XYZ file of C-alpha atoms in Angstrom:
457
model
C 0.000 0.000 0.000
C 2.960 2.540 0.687
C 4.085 1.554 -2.920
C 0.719 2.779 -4.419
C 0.694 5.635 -2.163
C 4.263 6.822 -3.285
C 3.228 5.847 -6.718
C 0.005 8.206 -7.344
C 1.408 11.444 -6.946
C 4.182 10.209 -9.685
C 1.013 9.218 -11.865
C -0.128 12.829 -11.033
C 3.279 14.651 -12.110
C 3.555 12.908 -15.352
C -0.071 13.977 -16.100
C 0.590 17.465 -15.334
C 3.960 17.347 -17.148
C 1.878 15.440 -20.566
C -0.557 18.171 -20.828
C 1.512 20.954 -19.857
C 4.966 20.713 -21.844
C 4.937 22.500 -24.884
C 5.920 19.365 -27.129
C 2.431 17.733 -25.993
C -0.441 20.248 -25.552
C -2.192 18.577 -27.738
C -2.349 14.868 -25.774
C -4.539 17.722 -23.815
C -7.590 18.297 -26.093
C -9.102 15.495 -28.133
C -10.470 15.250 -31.916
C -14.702 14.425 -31.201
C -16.194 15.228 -35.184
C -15.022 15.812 -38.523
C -17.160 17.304 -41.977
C -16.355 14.567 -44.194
C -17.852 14.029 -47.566
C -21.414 12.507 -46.070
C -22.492 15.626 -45.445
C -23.297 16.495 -48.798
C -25.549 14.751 -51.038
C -22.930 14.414 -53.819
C -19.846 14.889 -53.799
C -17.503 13.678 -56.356
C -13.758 12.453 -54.679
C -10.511 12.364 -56.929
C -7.520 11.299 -55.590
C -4.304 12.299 -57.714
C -1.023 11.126 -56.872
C 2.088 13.129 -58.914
C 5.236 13.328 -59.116
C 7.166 15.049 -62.032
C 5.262 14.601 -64.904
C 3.560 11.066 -63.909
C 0.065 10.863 -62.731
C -1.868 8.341 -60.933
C -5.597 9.477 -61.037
C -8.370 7.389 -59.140
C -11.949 8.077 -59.318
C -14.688 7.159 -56.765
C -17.935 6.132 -58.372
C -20.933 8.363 -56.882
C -23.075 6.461 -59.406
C -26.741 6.108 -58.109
C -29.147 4.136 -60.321
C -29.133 0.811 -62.470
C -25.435 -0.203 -63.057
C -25.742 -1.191 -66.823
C -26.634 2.625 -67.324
C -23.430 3.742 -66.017
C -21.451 5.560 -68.639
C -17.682 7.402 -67.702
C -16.094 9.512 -69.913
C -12.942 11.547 -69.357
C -10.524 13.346 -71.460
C -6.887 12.121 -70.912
C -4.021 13.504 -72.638
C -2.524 10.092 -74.313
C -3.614 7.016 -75.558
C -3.978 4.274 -72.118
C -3.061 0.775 -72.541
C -4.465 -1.976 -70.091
C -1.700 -2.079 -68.028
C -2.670 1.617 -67.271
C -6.058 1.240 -65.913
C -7.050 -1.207 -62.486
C -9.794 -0.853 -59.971
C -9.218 -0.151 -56.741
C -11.222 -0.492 -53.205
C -13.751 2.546 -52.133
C -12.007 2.413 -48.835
C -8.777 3.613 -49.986
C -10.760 6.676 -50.806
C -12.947 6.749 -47.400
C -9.372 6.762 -45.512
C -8.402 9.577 -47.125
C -11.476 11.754 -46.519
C -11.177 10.341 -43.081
C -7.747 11.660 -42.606
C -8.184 14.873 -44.092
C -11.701 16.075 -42.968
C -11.994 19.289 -41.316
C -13.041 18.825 -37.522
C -14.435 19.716 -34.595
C -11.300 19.751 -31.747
C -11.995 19.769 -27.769
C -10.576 21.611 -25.155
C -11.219 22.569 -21.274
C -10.045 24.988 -19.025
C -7.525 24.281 -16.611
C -8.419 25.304 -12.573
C -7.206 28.941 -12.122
C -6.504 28.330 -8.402
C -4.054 25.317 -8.940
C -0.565 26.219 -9.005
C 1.317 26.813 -12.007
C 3.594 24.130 -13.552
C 6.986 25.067 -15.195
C 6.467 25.501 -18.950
C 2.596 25.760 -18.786
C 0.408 26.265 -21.796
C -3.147 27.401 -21.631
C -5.432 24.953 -22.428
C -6.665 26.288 -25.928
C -4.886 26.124 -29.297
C -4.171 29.760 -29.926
C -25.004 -0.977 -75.107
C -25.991 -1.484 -78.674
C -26.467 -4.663 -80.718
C -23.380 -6.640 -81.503
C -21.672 -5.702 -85.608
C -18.792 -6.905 -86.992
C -15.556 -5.171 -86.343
C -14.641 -4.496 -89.821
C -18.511 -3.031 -90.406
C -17.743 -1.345 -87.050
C -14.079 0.451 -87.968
C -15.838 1.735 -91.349
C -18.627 3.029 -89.604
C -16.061 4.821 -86.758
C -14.171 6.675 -89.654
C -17.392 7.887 -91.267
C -18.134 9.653 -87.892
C -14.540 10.493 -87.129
C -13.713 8.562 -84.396
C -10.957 6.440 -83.725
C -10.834 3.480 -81.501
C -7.292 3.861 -80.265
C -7.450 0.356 -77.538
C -10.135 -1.633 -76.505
C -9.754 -3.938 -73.356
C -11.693 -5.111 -69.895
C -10.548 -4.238 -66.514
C -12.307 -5.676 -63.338
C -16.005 -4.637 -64.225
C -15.453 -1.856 -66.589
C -15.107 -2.575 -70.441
C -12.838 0.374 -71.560
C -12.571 2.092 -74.724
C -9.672 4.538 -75.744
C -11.155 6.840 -78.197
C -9.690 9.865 -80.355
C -12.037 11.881 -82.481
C -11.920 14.560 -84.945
C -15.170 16.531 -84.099
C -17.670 16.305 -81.484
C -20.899 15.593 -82.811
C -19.348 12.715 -84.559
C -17.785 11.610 -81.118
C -21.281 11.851 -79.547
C -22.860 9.359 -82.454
C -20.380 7.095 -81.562
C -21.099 7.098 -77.993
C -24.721 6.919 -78.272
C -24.926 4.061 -81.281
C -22.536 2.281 -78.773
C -25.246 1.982 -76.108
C -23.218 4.534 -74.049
C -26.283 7.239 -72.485
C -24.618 10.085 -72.851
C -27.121 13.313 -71.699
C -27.761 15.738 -74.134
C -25.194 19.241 -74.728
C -22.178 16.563 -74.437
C -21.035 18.115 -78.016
C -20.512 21.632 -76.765
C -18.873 20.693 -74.180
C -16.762 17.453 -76.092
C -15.161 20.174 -78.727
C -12.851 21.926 -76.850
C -10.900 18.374 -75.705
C -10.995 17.576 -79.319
C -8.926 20.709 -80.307
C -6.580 20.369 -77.775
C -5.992 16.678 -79.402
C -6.954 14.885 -76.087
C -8.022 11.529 -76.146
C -11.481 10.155 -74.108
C -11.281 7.211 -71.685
C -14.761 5.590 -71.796
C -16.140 3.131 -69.369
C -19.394 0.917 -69.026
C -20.117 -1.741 -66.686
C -19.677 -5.403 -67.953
C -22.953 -6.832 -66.300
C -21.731 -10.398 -65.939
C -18.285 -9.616 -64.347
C -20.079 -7.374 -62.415
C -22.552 -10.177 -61.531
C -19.739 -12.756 -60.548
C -17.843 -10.238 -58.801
C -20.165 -10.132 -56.338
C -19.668 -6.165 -55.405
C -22.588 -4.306 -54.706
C -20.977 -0.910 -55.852
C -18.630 -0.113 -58.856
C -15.196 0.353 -57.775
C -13.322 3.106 -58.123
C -10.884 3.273 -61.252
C -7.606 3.920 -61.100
C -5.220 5.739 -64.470
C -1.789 5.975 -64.871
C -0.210 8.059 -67.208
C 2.847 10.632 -68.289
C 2.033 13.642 -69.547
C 3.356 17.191 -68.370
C -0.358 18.862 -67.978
C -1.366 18.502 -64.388
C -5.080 18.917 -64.665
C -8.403 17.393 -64.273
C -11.311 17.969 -66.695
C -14.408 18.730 -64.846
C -16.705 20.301 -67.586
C -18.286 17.226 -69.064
C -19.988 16.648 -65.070
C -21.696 20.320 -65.788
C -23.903 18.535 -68.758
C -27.323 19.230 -67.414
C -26.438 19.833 -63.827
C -29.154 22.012 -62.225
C -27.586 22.531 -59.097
C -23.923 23.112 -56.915
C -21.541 20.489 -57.454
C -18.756 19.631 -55.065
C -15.483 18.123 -56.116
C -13.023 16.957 -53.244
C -9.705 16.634 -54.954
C -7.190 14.603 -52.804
C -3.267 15.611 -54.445
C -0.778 13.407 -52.804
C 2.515 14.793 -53.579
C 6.405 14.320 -52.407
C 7.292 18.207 -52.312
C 4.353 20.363 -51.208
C 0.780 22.049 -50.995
C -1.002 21.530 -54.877
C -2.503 24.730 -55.468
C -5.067 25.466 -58.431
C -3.536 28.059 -61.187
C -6.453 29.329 -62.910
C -8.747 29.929 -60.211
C -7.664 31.432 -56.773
C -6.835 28.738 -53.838
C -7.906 29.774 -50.664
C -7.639 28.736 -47.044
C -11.064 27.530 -45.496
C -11.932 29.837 -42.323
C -9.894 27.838 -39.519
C -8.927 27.929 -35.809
C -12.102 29.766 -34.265
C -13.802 29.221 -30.956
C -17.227 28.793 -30.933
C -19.711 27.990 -28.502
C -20.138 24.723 -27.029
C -23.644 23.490 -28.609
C -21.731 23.162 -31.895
C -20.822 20.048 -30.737
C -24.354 18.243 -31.391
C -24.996 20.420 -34.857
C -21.017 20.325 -36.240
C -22.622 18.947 -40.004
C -24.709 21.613 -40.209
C -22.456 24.450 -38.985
C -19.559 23.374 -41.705
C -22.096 23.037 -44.419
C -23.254 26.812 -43.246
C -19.883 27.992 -42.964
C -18.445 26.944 -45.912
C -21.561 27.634 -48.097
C -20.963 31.582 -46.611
C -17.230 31.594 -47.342
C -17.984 30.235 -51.221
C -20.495 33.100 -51.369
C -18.356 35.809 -50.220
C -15.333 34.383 -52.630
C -18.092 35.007 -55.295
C -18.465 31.234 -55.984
C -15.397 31.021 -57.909
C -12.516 29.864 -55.739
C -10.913 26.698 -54.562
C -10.988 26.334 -50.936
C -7.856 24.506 -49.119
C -9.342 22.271 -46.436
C -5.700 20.478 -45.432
C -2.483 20.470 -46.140
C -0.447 17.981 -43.817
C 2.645 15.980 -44.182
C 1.164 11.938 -44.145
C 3.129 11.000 -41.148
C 1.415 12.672 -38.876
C -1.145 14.674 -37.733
C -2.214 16.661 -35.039
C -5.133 16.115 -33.469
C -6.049 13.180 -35.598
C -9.277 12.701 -37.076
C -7.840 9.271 -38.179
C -4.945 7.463 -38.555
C -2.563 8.356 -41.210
C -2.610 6.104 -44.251
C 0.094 2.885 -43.773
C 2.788 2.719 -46.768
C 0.865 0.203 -48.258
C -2.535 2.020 -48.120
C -0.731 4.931 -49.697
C 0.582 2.785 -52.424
C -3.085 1.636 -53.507
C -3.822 5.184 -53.460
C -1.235 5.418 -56.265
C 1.839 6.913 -54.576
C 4.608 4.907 -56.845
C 7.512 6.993 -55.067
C 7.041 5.364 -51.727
C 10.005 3.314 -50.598
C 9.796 0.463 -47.762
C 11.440 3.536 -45.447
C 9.769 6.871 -45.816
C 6.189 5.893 -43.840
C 5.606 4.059 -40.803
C 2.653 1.449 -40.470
C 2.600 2.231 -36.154
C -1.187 2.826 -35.333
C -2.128 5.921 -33.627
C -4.814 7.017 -31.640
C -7.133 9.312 -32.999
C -6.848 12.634 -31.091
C -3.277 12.148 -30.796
C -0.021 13.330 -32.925
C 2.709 11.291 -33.450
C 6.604 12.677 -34.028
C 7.374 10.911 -36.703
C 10.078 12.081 -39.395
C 8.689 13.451 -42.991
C 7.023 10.314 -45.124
C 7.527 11.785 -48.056
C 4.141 11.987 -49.105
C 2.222 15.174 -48.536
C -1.579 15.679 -49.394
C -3.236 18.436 -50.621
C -7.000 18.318 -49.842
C -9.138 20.913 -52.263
C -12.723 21.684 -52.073
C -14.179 23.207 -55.074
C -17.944 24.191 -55.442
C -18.610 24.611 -58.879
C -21.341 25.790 -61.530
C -20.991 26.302 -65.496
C -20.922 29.923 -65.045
C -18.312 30.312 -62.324
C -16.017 27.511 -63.851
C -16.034 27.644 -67.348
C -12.457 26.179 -67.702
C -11.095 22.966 -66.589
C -9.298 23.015 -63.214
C -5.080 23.369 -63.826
C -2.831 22.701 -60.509
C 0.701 23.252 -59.681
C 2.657 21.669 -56.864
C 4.689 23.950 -54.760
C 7.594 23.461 -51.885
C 5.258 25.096 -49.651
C 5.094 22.131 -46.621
C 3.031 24.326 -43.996
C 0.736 22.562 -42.149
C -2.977 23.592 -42.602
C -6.444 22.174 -41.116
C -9.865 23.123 -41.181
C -9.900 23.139 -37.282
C -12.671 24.434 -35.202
C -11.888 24.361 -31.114
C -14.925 24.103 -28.320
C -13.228 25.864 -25.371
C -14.737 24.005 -22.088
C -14.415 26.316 -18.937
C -13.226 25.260 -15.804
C -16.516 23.902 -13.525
C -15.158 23.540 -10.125
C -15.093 26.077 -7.556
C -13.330 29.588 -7.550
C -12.105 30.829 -4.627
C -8.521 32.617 -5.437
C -8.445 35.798 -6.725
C -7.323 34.376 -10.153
C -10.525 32.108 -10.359
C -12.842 35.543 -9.515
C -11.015 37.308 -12.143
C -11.283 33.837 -14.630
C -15.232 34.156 -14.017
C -15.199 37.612 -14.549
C -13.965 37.063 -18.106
C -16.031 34.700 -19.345
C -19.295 36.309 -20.359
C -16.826 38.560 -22.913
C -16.123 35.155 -24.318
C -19.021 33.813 -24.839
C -20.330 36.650 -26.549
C -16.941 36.689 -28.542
C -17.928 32.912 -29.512
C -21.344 33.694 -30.698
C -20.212 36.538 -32.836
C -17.561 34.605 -34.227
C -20.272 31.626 -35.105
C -22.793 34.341 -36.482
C -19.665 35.534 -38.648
C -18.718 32.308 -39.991
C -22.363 30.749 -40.540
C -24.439 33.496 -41.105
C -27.023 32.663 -38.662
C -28.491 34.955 -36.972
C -26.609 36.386 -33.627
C -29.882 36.166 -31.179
C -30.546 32.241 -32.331
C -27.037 31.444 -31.246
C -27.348 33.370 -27.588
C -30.332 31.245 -27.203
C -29.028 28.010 -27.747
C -26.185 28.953 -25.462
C -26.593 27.020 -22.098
C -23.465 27.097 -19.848
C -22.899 25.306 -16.942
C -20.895 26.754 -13.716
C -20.650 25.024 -10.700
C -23.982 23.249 -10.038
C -26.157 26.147 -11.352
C -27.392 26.142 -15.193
C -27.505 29.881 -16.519
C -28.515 31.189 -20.297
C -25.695 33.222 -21.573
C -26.964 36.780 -20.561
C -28.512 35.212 -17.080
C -24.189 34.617 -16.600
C -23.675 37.810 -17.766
C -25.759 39.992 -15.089
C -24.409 37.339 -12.044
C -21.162 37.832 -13.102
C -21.397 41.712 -13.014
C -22.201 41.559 -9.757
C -19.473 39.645 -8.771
């Protein structure tokens, strides 16, 4: 018993010492959401992997209805043999949102009475019918199309096509059972003048059958070619509302920035008021929906930028070597990532990986985005997270002169925190004093209740 006795306030020290040091304040707060793709209804996710001028693109299906009317097409810049394309898993992709997400972070006030510990921190973070092939070539020329390769991959039979005009390319399509929606040749043309070549997918129903998946995989391309972009035009046919894009750009040097539209940083590191916690989907969705309006709909917005071998706090773990080589990083040795596990909510010093990811969040419409989006990788490493921090305050009692002055502060605060939620979301200031409920002590006040009690302090 003397042992244990000795032994707790050792247990105690290290404690204080864990959430105290400067190396560790973050072992102090903990990760509890993050605004991953669910919360919209669609949301297309890309993941490209580059390095020089060699690309690994992957594609998550968002495909909702009957499979064998699932048509893909997508302008590449060369001609893709079989040992180009592969399928990958949809969980490669869900990691990666996982890791990336912007989130909801945790924090709570230390006791102002308890005394101070070297090196303290405060708490908060500052089909069509079958022809011959011959019959099928001649016909192909009349229309100006070229099939370039033809092969099967997984589920997917893929065609490699080149074409000399559009409405020619969009006969093709459509006599080959691929439903194509209609305005596809306005928006085909300006591929074929810049002598790009289309990568067309449909689902082979009896390997998709035997496979026994219920959803299409994602598809994965590899290719060489020194234009780093991603065509996103031909998913405005017919669109009558907001898209979102999540691009995922794993690189070995640096942020990926977009060149012909402006990247900016998503609002980050603000305190806001407690009740958050319960409606976190529908504050992001309000947030970012009033930072894409007041960038006049026509930016890129920068939701992470993190080196992949760590992360701080962590909404999950980082991606092993081997999960990062499905998502197509082909510069990964055996030596530049570790496979330890980490908890979630806490970082881990590890030394560079070599792989850093880019996550951007784009919002477009025909109008605001009438080019394809062109990227650039930079050296830029600086860390960057969508982070938004609850700020708990201390609940036991206050009898120093510190603690009266502690309670004296808070009502400025929490009126800071509201405005700083009204700011961000929009909504309106006297909705957010309402829902705030704070709890001192063992007596429940509304925000403005706290206010007068305190000024009588």
């Amino acid at each position: 018993m003397k042992f244990f006795r000795l032994l707790t306030p050792l247990l105690l020290a290290i404690v204080a010492v864990l959430c105290f040091a400067p190396a560790a304040w973050a072992f102090c707060g903990f990760y509890v959401a993050k605004a991953d793709t669910k919360l919209y209804n669609k949301a297309s996710q890309v993941v490209i992997a580059r390095d020089g001028d060699r690309t690994i693109l992957t594609i998550a299906n968002d495909f909702q209805g009957e499979v064998k009317d699932f048509a893909m097409v997508v302008p590449v810049p060369t001609v893709l043999q079989k040992e180009q394309v592969r399928v990958t898993q949809a969980k490669i992709i869900e990691r990666l949102d996982a890791f990336s997400a912007p989130r909801l972070v945790e924090y709570f006030d230390p006791d102002p009475c308890a005394p101070a510990y070297p090196n303290e921190l405060s708490a908060a973070p500052a089909p069509a019918a079958a022809r011959s092939q011959a019959g099928s070539a001649r016909d192909d020329a009349s229309l100006g199309v070229t099939v370039e390769a033809r092969f099967n991959v997984g589920e997917y039979d893929i065609v490699i096509l080149s074409a000399k005009e559009s409405g020619g390319l969009e006969t093709w399509l459509k006599r080959s059972g691929y439903k194509i929606p209609r305005g596809a040749k306005q928006l085909l043309q300006p591929y074929i003048r810049s002598s790009m070549k289309f990568f067309v997918a449909k689902v082979n129903l009896d390997k998709f059958e035997q496979s026994g998946y219920q959803f299409l995989r994602p598809l994965q391309i590899s290719y060489q070619s020194p234009k780093f972009m991603l065509p996103i035009r031909l998913g405005m046919i017919n669109a009558t509302t907001e898209q979102d894009l999540i691009v995922y750009i794993l690189s070995p040097q640096g942020q990926a920035e977009i060149t012909n539209y402006r990247t900016v940083k998503i609002p980050s590191d603000a305190n806001i008021p407690l009740f958050v916690k319960n409606e976190f989907g529908e504050f992001y969705k309000s947030m970012f929906q009033t930072a894409y309006t007041k960038e006049d709909r026509k930016v890129g917005f920068l939701e992470y930028a993190w080196d992949m071998g760590s992360c701080d706090p962590c909404s999950a773990e980082p991606l092993t070597s081997e999960e990062l080589k499905q998502a197509g990083v082909f510069w990964l040795d055996d030596n530049s990532a570790s496979d330890v596990p980490v908890r979630p909510g806490f970082r881990r010093p590890l030394p560079r990986s070599n792989v850093f990811i880019s996550r951007l969040h784009v919002r477009y419409t025909r109008d605001k985005f009438p080019e394809d989006l062109i990227f650039q990788q930079t050296a830029n490493s600086e860390s960057f997270q969508g982070r938004y921090v609850l700020q708990h305050p201390f609940q036991g009692e206050l009898k120093c002169q510190a603690g009266r002055e502690y309670k004296r502060s808070l009502p400025k605060r929490f009126e800071q925190e509201a405005q700083t939620l009204a700011k961000l979301t929009n909504w309106k200031i006297q909705d957010i004093r309402n829902k705030m409920k704070l709890s001192v002590g063992n007596l429940r006040y509304s925000w403005w209740e706290s206010f007068l009690s305190w000024l009588r302090l």
